[in-house]
Tab-separated table of C-alpha atoms and ligand atoms in Angstrom:
chain	number	residue	atom	x	y	z
A	256	MET	CA	66.686	-48.991	-54.143
A	257	GLU	CA	63.702	-47.741	-52.102
A	258	ASN	CA	63.851	-44.509	-50.087
A	259	LYS	CA	65.745	-45.077	-46.875
A	260	GLN	CA	64.939	-42.745	-44.008
A	261	PHE	CA	67.185	-42.132	-41.148
A	262	PRO	CA	66.093	-41.645	-37.620
A	263	GLN	CA	64.591	-38.207	-36.633
A	264	ARG	CA	67.222	-35.717	-35.293
A	265	PHE	CA	70.018	-37.689	-37.081
A	266	LEU	CA	73.056	-35.364	-37.463
A	267	TRP	CA	74.614	-34.825	-40.643
A	268	GLY	CA	78.043	-32.964	-41.147
A	269	SER	CA	81.691	-33.203	-41.978
A	270	ALA	CA	84.929	-33.078	-39.943
A	271	THR	CA	88.263	-31.252	-39.837
A	272	SER	CA	91.075	-30.982	-37.475
A	273	ALA	CA	93.036	-27.842	-36.538
A	274	HIS	CA	96.386	-28.715	-37.876
A	275	GLN	CA	95.074	-29.852	-41.162
A	276	VAL	CA	92.993	-26.766	-42.083
A	277	GLU	CA	93.795	-23.902	-39.920
A	278	GLY	CA	97.301	-22.804	-40.854
A	279	GLY	CA	99.838	-20.413	-38.872
A	280	LEU	CA	100.279	-23.007	-36.231
A	281	HIS	CA	103.529	-23.687	-34.140
A	282	ASN	CA	103.351	-27.032	-32.577
A	283	ASP	CA	105.493	-30.238	-32.395
A	284	TRP	CA	104.280	-31.389	-35.786
A	285	THR	CA	105.290	-28.135	-37.556
A	286	GLU	CA	108.708	-28.346	-36.183
A	287	TRP	CA	109.019	-31.954	-37.264
A	288	GLU	CA	107.731	-31.032	-40.734
A	289	GLU	CA	110.509	-28.351	-41.128
A	290	LYS	CA	113.115	-30.898	-40.247
A	291	ASN	CA	111.724	-33.717	-42.329
A	292	ALA	CA	110.162	-32.157	-45.593
A	293	GLU	CA	113.292	-32.722	-47.754
A	294	ARG	CA	113.581	-36.334	-46.550
A	295	LEU	CA	109.806	-37.069	-47.201
A	296	ALA	CA	110.068	-35.456	-50.702
A	297	GLY	CA	112.935	-37.613	-51.600
A	298	GLU	CA	111.054	-40.770	-50.405
A	299	ALA	CA	108.021	-39.972	-52.392
A	300	GLU	CA	108.629	-41.964	-55.455
A	301	LYS	CA	109.415	-45.131	-53.633
A	302	LYS	CA	106.212	-44.681	-51.519
A	303	PHE	CA	103.679	-43.474	-54.099
A	304	SER	CA	104.881	-44.254	-57.666
A	305	HIS	CA	102.743	-47.589	-57.472
A	306	LEU	CA	99.551	-45.473	-57.255
A	307	ALA	CA	97.452	-44.804	-60.409
A	308	ILE	CA	97.520	-41.103	-59.530
A	309	TRP	CA	101.324	-40.931	-59.486
A	310	PRO	CA	101.797	-39.016	-62.813
A	311	ASN	CA	99.373	-36.317	-61.695
A	312	ILE	CA	100.965	-35.837	-58.127
A	313	LYS	CA	104.553	-36.633	-58.964
A	314	ALA	CA	105.719	-33.040	-58.940
A	315	GLN	CA	103.782	-31.982	-55.840
A	316	ALA	CA	104.833	-35.125	-54.021
A	317	GLN	CA	108.500	-34.597	-54.799
A	318	ASP	CA	108.250	-30.831	-53.594
A	319	PRO	CA	109.449	-30.430	-50.044
A	320	GLN	CA	106.675	-27.712	-49.601
A	321	ASN	CA	103.947	-30.410	-49.711
A	322	TYR	CA	105.124	-31.611	-46.350
A	323	ILE	CA	105.027	-28.310	-44.640
A	324	SER	CA	101.433	-27.556	-43.274
A	325	GLY	CA	102.044	-23.808	-43.333
A	326	ARG	CA	98.875	-21.775	-43.952
A	327	ALA	CA	96.917	-25.091	-44.787
A	328	CYS	CA	93.441	-23.917	-45.799
A	329	ASP	CA	93.679	-20.722	-43.979
A	330	HIS	CA	90.515	-21.821	-42.229
A	331	TYR	CA	91.405	-20.040	-39.095
A	332	ASN	CA	90.624	-16.961	-40.793
A	333	ARG	CA	87.872	-18.243	-43.229
A	334	TYR	CA	85.938	-20.296	-40.908
A	335	GLU	CA	82.790	-18.278	-41.303
A	336	GLU	CA	82.981	-18.560	-45.232
A	337	ASP	CA	83.496	-22.433	-44.722
A	338	PHE	CA	80.645	-22.816	-42.527
A	339	ASP	CA	78.442	-20.994	-44.919
A	340	ILE	CA	79.208	-23.586	-47.366
A	341	ALA	CA	78.554	-26.424	-44.974
A	342	GLN	CA	75.201	-24.749	-44.074
A	343	SER	CA	74.230	-24.348	-47.755
A	344	LEU	CA	74.998	-28.160	-48.138
A	345	GLY	CA	72.454	-28.887	-45.434
A	346	HIS	CA	74.976	-29.891	-42.627
A	347	THR	CA	73.513	-29.867	-39.121
A	348	ALA	CA	76.561	-30.608	-37.215
A	349	HIS	CA	80.294	-29.984	-37.656
A	350	ARG	CA	83.403	-31.751	-35.947
A	351	PHE	CA	86.570	-29.692	-35.562
A	352	SER	CA	89.426	-29.519	-33.102
A	353	ILE	CA	90.694	-27.156	-30.524
A	354	GLU	CA	94.355	-26.650	-30.824
A	355	TRP	CA	96.172	-27.062	-27.421
A	356	SER	CA	99.253	-25.217	-28.757
A	357	ARG	CA	97.204	-22.078	-29.515
A	358	ILE	CA	95.430	-22.182	-26.169
A	359	GLU	CA	98.427	-22.941	-23.971
A	360	PRO	CA	101.452	-21.953	-26.095
A	361	ARG	CA	103.732	-21.691	-22.944
A	362	GLU	CA	103.228	-23.909	-19.759
A	363	GLY	CA	100.444	-22.584	-17.621
A	364	GLU	CA	99.780	-19.439	-19.827
A	365	PHE	CA	96.369	-19.651	-21.262
A	366	ASP	CA	95.794	-17.312	-24.320
A	367	GLU	CA	92.308	-15.699	-23.895
A	368	LYS	CA	92.282	-14.335	-27.319
A	369	GLU	CA	92.677	-17.851	-28.743
A	370	ILE	CA	89.833	-19.135	-26.412
A	371	GLU	CA	87.677	-16.203	-27.726
A	372	HIS	CA	88.438	-17.410	-31.281
A	373	TYR	CA	87.167	-20.836	-30.705
A	374	ARG	CA	84.130	-19.446	-28.847
A	375	ASN	CA	83.479	-17.493	-32.151
A	376	VAL	CA	83.917	-20.680	-33.964
A	377	VAL	CA	81.302	-22.472	-31.899
A	378	ARG	CA	78.988	-19.410	-32.239
A	379	ALA	CA	79.334	-19.407	-35.922
A	380	LEU	CA	78.268	-22.953	-36.083
A	381	ARG	CA	75.232	-22.380	-33.854
A	382	ALA	CA	74.316	-19.408	-35.760
A	383	ARG	CA	74.182	-21.666	-38.799
A	384	GLY	CA	72.163	-24.351	-37.144
A	385	MET	CA	75.106	-26.671	-36.873
A	386	GLU	CA	75.908	-28.801	-33.638
A	387	PRO	CA	79.567	-28.440	-32.705
A	388	PHE	CA	81.545	-31.641	-31.929
A	389	VAL	CA	84.752	-30.584	-30.284
A	390	THR	CA	87.796	-32.777	-30.564
A	391	LEU	CA	90.345	-31.971	-27.836
A	392	TRP	CA	93.343	-33.735	-29.087
A	393	HIS	CA	93.960	-34.518	-32.744
A	394	TRP	CA	97.598	-35.607	-32.546
A	395	THR	CA	99.509	-32.204	-32.099
A	396	GLN	CA	100.827	-30.677	-28.981
A	397	PRO	CA	102.574	-27.520	-27.919
A	398	THR	CA	106.295	-27.653	-28.184
A	399	TRP	CA	106.870	-27.404	-24.583
A	400	ILE	CA	104.984	-30.639	-24.101
A	401	ALA	CA	107.353	-32.271	-26.760
A	402	ASP	CA	110.321	-30.943	-24.876
A	403	ILE	CA	109.312	-32.855	-21.744
A	404	GLY	CA	109.086	-35.950	-23.862
A	405	GLY	CA	105.441	-35.946	-25.152
A	406	TRP	CA	103.039	-38.668	-24.240
A	407	GLU	CA	105.882	-40.897	-22.995
A	408	ASN	CA	105.895	-38.587	-19.953
A	409	LYS	CA	103.299	-39.192	-17.330
A	410	ARG	CA	103.353	-35.502	-16.743
A	411	THR	CA	102.060	-34.804	-20.099
A	412	VAL	CA	98.765	-36.615	-18.907
A	413	GLU	CA	98.583	-34.172	-15.954
A	414	TYR	CA	99.208	-31.063	-18.177
A	415	PHE	CA	96.624	-32.354	-20.786
A	416	LEU	CA	93.849	-32.707	-18.027
A	417	ARG	CA	94.536	-29.167	-16.767
A	418	PHE	CA	94.010	-27.958	-20.451
A	419	ILE	CA	90.886	-30.131	-20.635
A	420	LYS	CA	89.577	-28.631	-17.324
A	421	LYS	CA	90.229	-25.196	-18.558
A	422	ILE	CA	88.236	-25.907	-21.920
A	423	ALA	CA	85.432	-27.549	-19.997
A	424	HIS	CA	85.062	-24.516	-17.905
A	425	GLU	CA	85.202	-22.036	-20.870
A	426	PHE	CA	82.804	-24.150	-23.051
A	427	LYS	CA	80.284	-25.489	-20.610
A	428	ASN	CA	77.541	-23.247	-21.652
A	429	GLU	CA	78.315	-23.588	-25.500
A	430	VAL	CA	79.376	-27.057	-26.292
A	431	THR	CA	77.635	-30.314	-25.422
A	432	PHE	CA	79.746	-32.984	-27.414
A	433	PHE	CA	83.335	-33.502	-26.580
A	434	ILE	CA	85.632	-36.007	-28.293
A	435	VAL	CA	88.606	-36.354	-26.085
A	436	LEU	CA	91.000	-38.193	-28.243
A	437	ASN	CA	91.181	-38.821	-31.932
A	438	GLU	CA	92.588	-42.121	-33.018
A	439	PRO	CA	95.127	-42.911	-30.429
A	440	ASN	CA	95.764	-46.345	-32.281
A	441	ILE	CA	96.826	-44.528	-35.452
A	442	TYR	CA	99.024	-41.872	-33.661
A	443	THR	CA	100.781	-44.450	-31.565
A	444	ALA	CA	101.247	-47.074	-34.521
A	445	PHE	CA	102.682	-44.542	-36.993
A	446	GLY	CA	104.334	-42.334	-34.368
A	447	PHE	CA	106.195	-44.879	-32.166
A	448	ILE	CA	106.214	-48.315	-33.964
A	449	LYS	CA	106.581	-47.552	-37.689
A	450	GLY	CA	108.074	-44.173	-36.960
A	451	SER	CA	106.628	-42.476	-40.125
A	452	HIS	CA	105.125	-39.454	-38.520
A	453	PRO	CA	105.907	-37.375	-35.364
A	454	PRO	CA	107.745	-38.035	-33.172
A	455	GLY	CA	109.134	-40.519	-35.665
A	456	ILE	CA	110.263	-43.181	-32.929
A	457	LYS	CA	110.432	-46.981	-33.630
A	458	ASN	CA	110.314	-48.547	-30.180
A	459	ILE	CA	107.412	-50.812	-29.101
A	460	LEU	CA	108.064	-50.380	-25.370
A	461	LYS	CA	107.618	-46.406	-25.792
A	462	ALA	CA	104.516	-47.175	-27.861
A	463	LYS	CA	103.013	-49.075	-25.003
A	464	LYS	CA	103.766	-46.354	-22.608
A	465	VAL	CA	102.340	-43.734	-24.828
A	466	TYR	CA	99.174	-45.757	-25.473
A	467	LEU	CA	98.805	-46.385	-21.653
A	468	ASN	CA	99.149	-42.758	-20.964
A	469	LEU	CA	96.656	-41.746	-23.614
A	470	CYS	CA	94.252	-44.365	-22.257
A	471	ASP	CA	94.574	-42.754	-18.743
A	472	ALA	CA	94.076	-39.267	-20.160
A	473	GLN	CA	90.834	-40.344	-21.895
A	474	LYS	CA	89.318	-41.874	-18.882
A	475	ARG	CA	90.340	-39.093	-16.468
A	476	ALA	CA	89.186	-36.377	-18.999
A	477	TYR	CA	85.747	-37.959	-18.959
A	478	LYS	CA	85.313	-37.482	-15.212
A	479	ILE	CA	86.839	-33.887	-15.160
A	480	ILE	CA	84.560	-32.765	-17.940
A	481	HIS	CA	81.482	-34.235	-16.311
A	482	SER	CA	82.506	-32.596	-12.843
A	483	VAL	CA	82.495	-29.193	-14.760
A	484	HIS	CA	79.690	-29.824	-17.116
A	485	PRO	CA	77.310	-32.537	-16.036
A	486	ARG	CA	75.225	-32.375	-19.229
A	487	ALA	CA	78.273	-32.964	-21.503
A	488	GLN	CA	78.405	-35.883	-23.740
A	489	VAL	CA	82.051	-37.265	-23.812
A	490	GLY	CA	83.398	-39.632	-26.373
A	491	ILE	CA	86.337	-40.711	-28.344
A	492	ALA	CA	86.766	-41.100	-32.164
A	493	ASN	CA	88.796	-44.151	-32.769
A	494	SER	CA	90.075	-45.667	-35.967
A	495	PHE	CA	88.177	-48.983	-36.750
A	496	MET	CA	89.342	-51.117	-39.608
A	497	HIS	CA	87.522	-54.151	-41.168
A	498	PHE	CA	89.940	-56.840	-41.076
A	499	GLU	CA	89.812	-59.997	-43.057
A	500	GLU	CA	92.374	-62.906	-43.394
A	501	LYS	CA	93.982	-63.260	-46.955
A	502	ASN	CA	92.982	-66.807	-47.078
A	503	ARG	CA	91.355	-69.383	-44.823
A	504	LEU	CA	94.581	-70.960	-43.519
A	505	PHE	CA	94.029	-71.738	-39.840
A	506	PHE	CA	96.935	-69.615	-38.649
A	507	ASN	CA	95.616	-66.620	-40.459
A	508	VAL	CA	92.341	-66.639	-38.773
A	509	PHE	CA	94.146	-66.430	-35.578
A	510	ILE	CA	96.343	-63.530	-36.813
A	511	LYS	CA	93.279	-61.656	-38.073
A	512	ASP	CA	91.374	-62.120	-34.750
A	513	THR	CA	94.570	-60.997	-32.821
A	514	VAL	CA	95.203	-57.930	-34.949
A	515	GLU	CA	91.362	-56.955	-34.885
A	516	TYR	CA	91.307	-57.197	-31.080
A	517	PHE	CA	94.405	-55.079	-30.581
A	518	TRP	CA	93.495	-52.518	-33.065
A	519	ASN	CA	89.631	-52.185	-32.839
A	520	PHE	CA	88.769	-53.127	-29.203
A	521	TRP	CA	91.668	-53.090	-26.795
A	522	PHE	CA	91.607	-49.381	-26.016
A	523	LEU	CA	87.786	-49.168	-26.115
A	524	ASN	CA	87.556	-52.058	-23.464
A	525	LYS	CA	89.758	-50.131	-21.234
A	526	ILE	CA	87.681	-46.928	-21.411
A	527	LYS	CA	84.166	-48.313	-21.979
A	528	ASN	CA	82.892	-47.259	-18.456
A	529	ASP	CA	83.975	-43.674	-18.930
A	530	LEU	CA	82.306	-43.055	-22.336
A	531	ASP	CA	78.967	-41.474	-23.265
A	532	PHE	CA	79.383	-42.318	-27.040
A	533	ILE	CA	81.602	-44.065	-29.442
A	534	GLY	CA	82.920	-42.165	-32.414
A	535	CYS	CA	83.677	-44.651	-35.341
A	536	ASN	CA	86.280	-43.442	-38.021
A	537	TYR	CA	86.096	-45.972	-40.755
A	538	TYR	CA	87.866	-45.831	-44.137
A	539	SER	CA	88.792	-49.318	-45.428
A	540	ARG	CA	89.301	-53.082	-45.255
A	541	TYR	CA	92.615	-54.662	-44.495
A	542	LEU	CA	93.747	-58.164	-45.362
A	543	VAL	CA	96.017	-59.813	-42.980
A	544	GLY	CA	97.995	-63.118	-42.663
A	545	PHE	CA	100.291	-65.190	-44.709
A	546	GLY	CA	100.094	-66.709	-48.269
A	547	ASN	CA	98.277	-65.612	-51.325
A	548	GLU	CA	95.248	-63.494	-51.216
A	549	THR	CA	92.080	-65.394	-52.275
A	550	VAL	CA	89.908	-62.482	-51.373
A	551	LYS	CA	88.845	-60.289	-54.232
A	552	THR	CA	89.411	-56.764	-53.514
A	553	GLY	CA	87.349	-53.762	-54.964
A	554	ASP	CA	88.304	-50.299	-56.278
A	555	MET	CA	91.112	-48.097	-54.644
A	556	SER	CA	91.230	-44.481	-53.564
A	557	ASP	CA	93.961	-42.238	-54.689
A	558	LEU	CA	95.766	-43.469	-51.627
A	559	GLY	CA	95.447	-47.107	-52.630
A	560	TRP	CA	92.852	-47.807	-50.013
A	561	GLU	CA	90.426	-50.356	-50.905
A	562	ILE	CA	86.840	-49.053	-51.025
A	563	PHE	CA	84.832	-51.585	-48.965
A	564	PRO	CA	81.588	-50.000	-47.888
A	565	LYS	CA	80.170	-53.113	-46.126
A	566	GLY	CA	83.077	-52.687	-43.649
A	567	ILE	CA	81.217	-49.886	-41.784
A	568	TYR	CA	78.295	-52.266	-41.350
A	569	PHE	CA	80.338	-55.017	-39.873
A	570	ILE	CA	82.180	-52.395	-37.548
A	571	LEU	CA	78.872	-50.832	-36.315
A	572	LYS	CA	77.357	-54.165	-35.697
A	573	ARG	CA	80.318	-55.251	-33.697
A	574	LEU	CA	80.319	-52.123	-31.555
A	575	LYS	CA	76.649	-52.692	-30.693
A	576	LYS	CA	77.655	-54.765	-27.637
A	577	TYR	CA	78.986	-51.683	-25.864
A	578	LYS	CA	75.539	-50.444	-25.753
A	579	LYS	CA	76.548	-46.642	-26.392
A	580	PRO	CA	75.153	-44.145	-28.787
A	581	MET	CA	77.374	-43.955	-31.719
A	582	TYR	CA	78.516	-41.391	-34.288
A	583	VAL	CA	80.441	-42.093	-37.417
A	584	THR	CA	83.014	-39.347	-36.795
A	585	GLU	CA	84.929	-39.840	-39.946
A	586	ASN	CA	84.473	-41.665	-43.225
A	587	GLY	CA	85.733	-40.363	-46.630
A	588	ILE	CA	87.943	-40.912	-49.696
A	589	ALA	CA	90.981	-39.334	-51.320
A	590	ASP	CA	89.476	-38.590	-54.750
A	591	ALA	CA	90.950	-35.734	-56.446
A	592	GLN	CA	88.836	-36.015	-59.491
A	593	ASP	CA	85.770	-36.538	-57.563
A	594	LYS	CA	85.010	-39.774	-59.551
A	595	GLN	CA	84.244	-42.180	-56.817
A	596	ARG	CA	83.108	-39.940	-53.852
A	597	LYS	CA	79.473	-40.049	-54.755
A	598	ASN	CA	79.048	-43.818	-54.854
A	599	PHE	CA	81.477	-44.021	-51.811
A	600	ILE	CA	79.274	-41.880	-49.802
A	601	ILE	CA	75.764	-43.499	-51.039
A	602	ASP	CA	77.247	-47.117	-50.564
A	603	HIS	CA	78.680	-46.453	-46.975
A	604	LEU	CA	75.414	-44.716	-46.003
A	605	MET	CA	73.465	-47.576	-47.348
A	606	TRP	CA	75.316	-50.065	-45.056
A	607	MET	CA	75.304	-47.622	-42.233
A	608	HIS	CA	71.460	-47.486	-42.746
A	609	GLU	CA	71.293	-51.313	-42.705
A	610	ALA	CA	73.140	-51.380	-39.341
A	611	ILE	CA	70.629	-48.831	-37.902
A	612	GLU	CA	67.620	-51.034	-39.256
A	613	GLU	CA	69.218	-53.880	-37.369
A	614	GLY	CA	68.984	-52.013	-34.035
A	615	VAL	CA	72.551	-50.252	-34.003
A	616	ASP	CA	72.091	-46.749	-32.287
A	617	VAL	CA	73.927	-44.590	-34.806
A	618	ARG	CA	73.142	-40.885	-34.173
A	619	GLY	CA	75.194	-38.989	-36.741
A	620	TYR	CA	77.532	-39.107	-39.665
A	621	PHE	CA	80.362	-36.771	-40.329
A	622	HIS	CA	82.035	-36.957	-43.741
A	623	TRP	CA	85.874	-36.637	-43.774
A	624	SER	CA	86.444	-33.937	-44.781
A	625	LEU	CA	84.618	-30.593	-45.407
A	626	LEU	CA	87.723	-29.317	-47.134
A	627	ASP	CA	90.823	-30.673	-48.876
A	628	ASN	CA	93.380	-30.457	-46.416
A	629	PHE	CA	96.995	-31.258	-45.080
A	630	GLU	CA	96.677	-35.175	-44.997
A	631	PHE	CA	97.966	-36.139	-41.513
A	632	PRO	CA	98.731	-39.915	-41.098
A	633	GLU	CA	102.404	-40.424	-42.086
A	634	VAL	CA	102.434	-36.635	-43.203
A	635	ARG	CA	101.404	-37.176	-46.743
A	636	GLY	CA	100.788	-33.514	-47.150
A	637	PHE	CA	98.526	-31.670	-49.481
A	638	TRP	CA	98.117	-34.025	-52.621
A	639	PRO	CA	95.435	-36.525	-51.131
A	640	ARG	CA	92.083	-34.673	-51.668
A	641	PHE	CA	89.559	-35.718	-48.994
A	642	GLY	CA	87.303	-32.555	-49.468
A	643	LEU	CA	83.653	-32.256	-50.242
A	644	VAL	CA	84.934	-28.896	-51.169
A	645	GLU	CA	87.967	-28.494	-53.325
A	646	VAL	CA	90.694	-25.916	-52.092
A	647	ASP	CA	93.077	-24.002	-54.541
A	648	TYR	CA	96.054	-23.601	-52.260
A	649	GLU	CA	97.449	-20.817	-54.437
A	650	THR	CA	94.220	-18.605	-54.160
A	651	MET	CA	92.456	-20.278	-51.347
A	652	GLU	CA	89.290	-20.273	-53.417
A	653	ARG	CA	86.919	-23.017	-52.455
A	654	LYS	CA	84.879	-24.982	-55.126
A	655	ILE	CA	82.037	-27.342	-54.163
A	656	ARG	CA	82.482	-30.770	-55.658
A	657	PRO	CA	79.596	-32.397	-57.347
A	658	SER	CA	79.664	-35.248	-54.899
A	659	ALA	CA	78.975	-32.742	-52.017
A	660	GLN	CA	75.806	-31.895	-53.767
A	661	VAL	CA	74.874	-35.423	-53.690
A	662	TYR	CA	75.546	-35.574	-49.909
A	663	ALA	CA	73.657	-32.441	-49.408
A	664	LYS	CA	70.383	-34.075	-50.841
A	665	ILE	CA	70.772	-36.736	-48.206
A	666	CYS	CA	71.394	-34.417	-45.463
A	667	LYS	CA	68.551	-32.238	-46.449
A	668	THR	CA	66.025	-35.015	-46.868
A	669	ASN	CA	67.452	-37.055	-44.088
A	670	SER	CA	67.193	-39.987	-46.234
A	671	LEU	CA	68.843	-41.987	-49.186
A	672	LEU	CA	66.648	-41.422	-52.139
A	673	PRO	CA	66.189	-44.055	-54.857
A	674	ASP	CA	69.278	-43.904	-57.310
A	675	SER	CA	67.303	-41.932	-60.075
A	676	ASN	CA	67.344	-38.981	-57.665
A	677	PHE	CA	71.073	-38.607	-57.584
B	129	IFM	O1	93.305	-37.042	-42.204
B	129	IFM	C1	92.993	-38.171	-41.380
B	129	IFM	C2	92.556	-37.628	-40.008
B	129	IFM	O2	93.278	-36.726	-39.410
B	129	IFM	C3	92.441	-38.813	-39.122
B	129	IFM	N1	91.761	-39.950	-39.641
B	129	IFM	C4	92.039	-40.248	-41.036
B	129	IFM	C5	92.178	-39.020	-41.981
B	129	IFM	C6	92.262	-39.657	-43.419
B	129	IFM	O3	93.555	-40.107	-43.341
């Protein structure tokens, strides 16, 4: 492999979300965790015993404590130490979320102390030469929002926009990049169709209502942020999956096209005129349709997700038609032993580079995640290990994984060096 250089001023970093790393929260998810931890521990064997990693995680996955986010990584108190690590690894940007339930714990009461906390977070990043990318909603809400029916209720949109306006005012001199929503498609599918994470509903009509409300919120937030902060760059981080049909049966191609449209493009098409950039969260390929698989699949992560690096290229190429700058706002792997992460990173970046070479305007890459954390979708808890940095949840000690050093070389040289250099 020859040296592959990335564009000048390309941003390199990693991503987290408040609920997954901060600790000490009280929101609709923490309440749901308390009520469902026993059940989730009881279901672990059925859900995870097919995974190669099962013998190593069995005890943890069957322990109800695994499903309580609790003090998480204590990042709320340790963010400076964590940002020191990110800086030492050559990161030039960092994505994190501001937790609505901290800022507005009771309706209409904004907590100035917590606003100050996040101001300090932003300043800590800037002091270390990292550009902050602020997510404004990463799935959690204050309990008073859940009490009025959460995103099923139109009033939630109005409350959310009031929160957005407050944040835009407070941070207009400190933050340029705002990601309004994180993965509304995953939140809605698992929360309102499969019912496997909060609020645990299985009702397609409610799902539709929630999705439309989120869509409305994203569009209107764009206008509100720009009215307060004209120089802001406002985007979304959506989950994009690479879909393929299991085999070439005619009907399967139709199914694949339909699923792909609704998962990857429906929401984006609705909001595309109110968007400065697209955030692409990419993890894996999914085979859909009927009959036996004729597609040969590759290696799997600890979570059983297929490692399919070329998928990031296919997705980025398909997003080119929107003619917006793009950031890969998440891409990562659950790999407790850090055996696959190095190649995962190199191979995905190689394909991302290929897309850039072919004219796709990608301006940054955020690895998921800086730290091991509380794995969010379907509340899998602490056993999946996504971190560049390992966290010992007993002592809170941080240990940089070898793959993080490989990624650091890429960040520091702004290039993928020939194989021999890694
Ligand atoms: O941990 C999550 C994150 O919260 C949203 N995107 C996918 C990640 C890995 O599952």
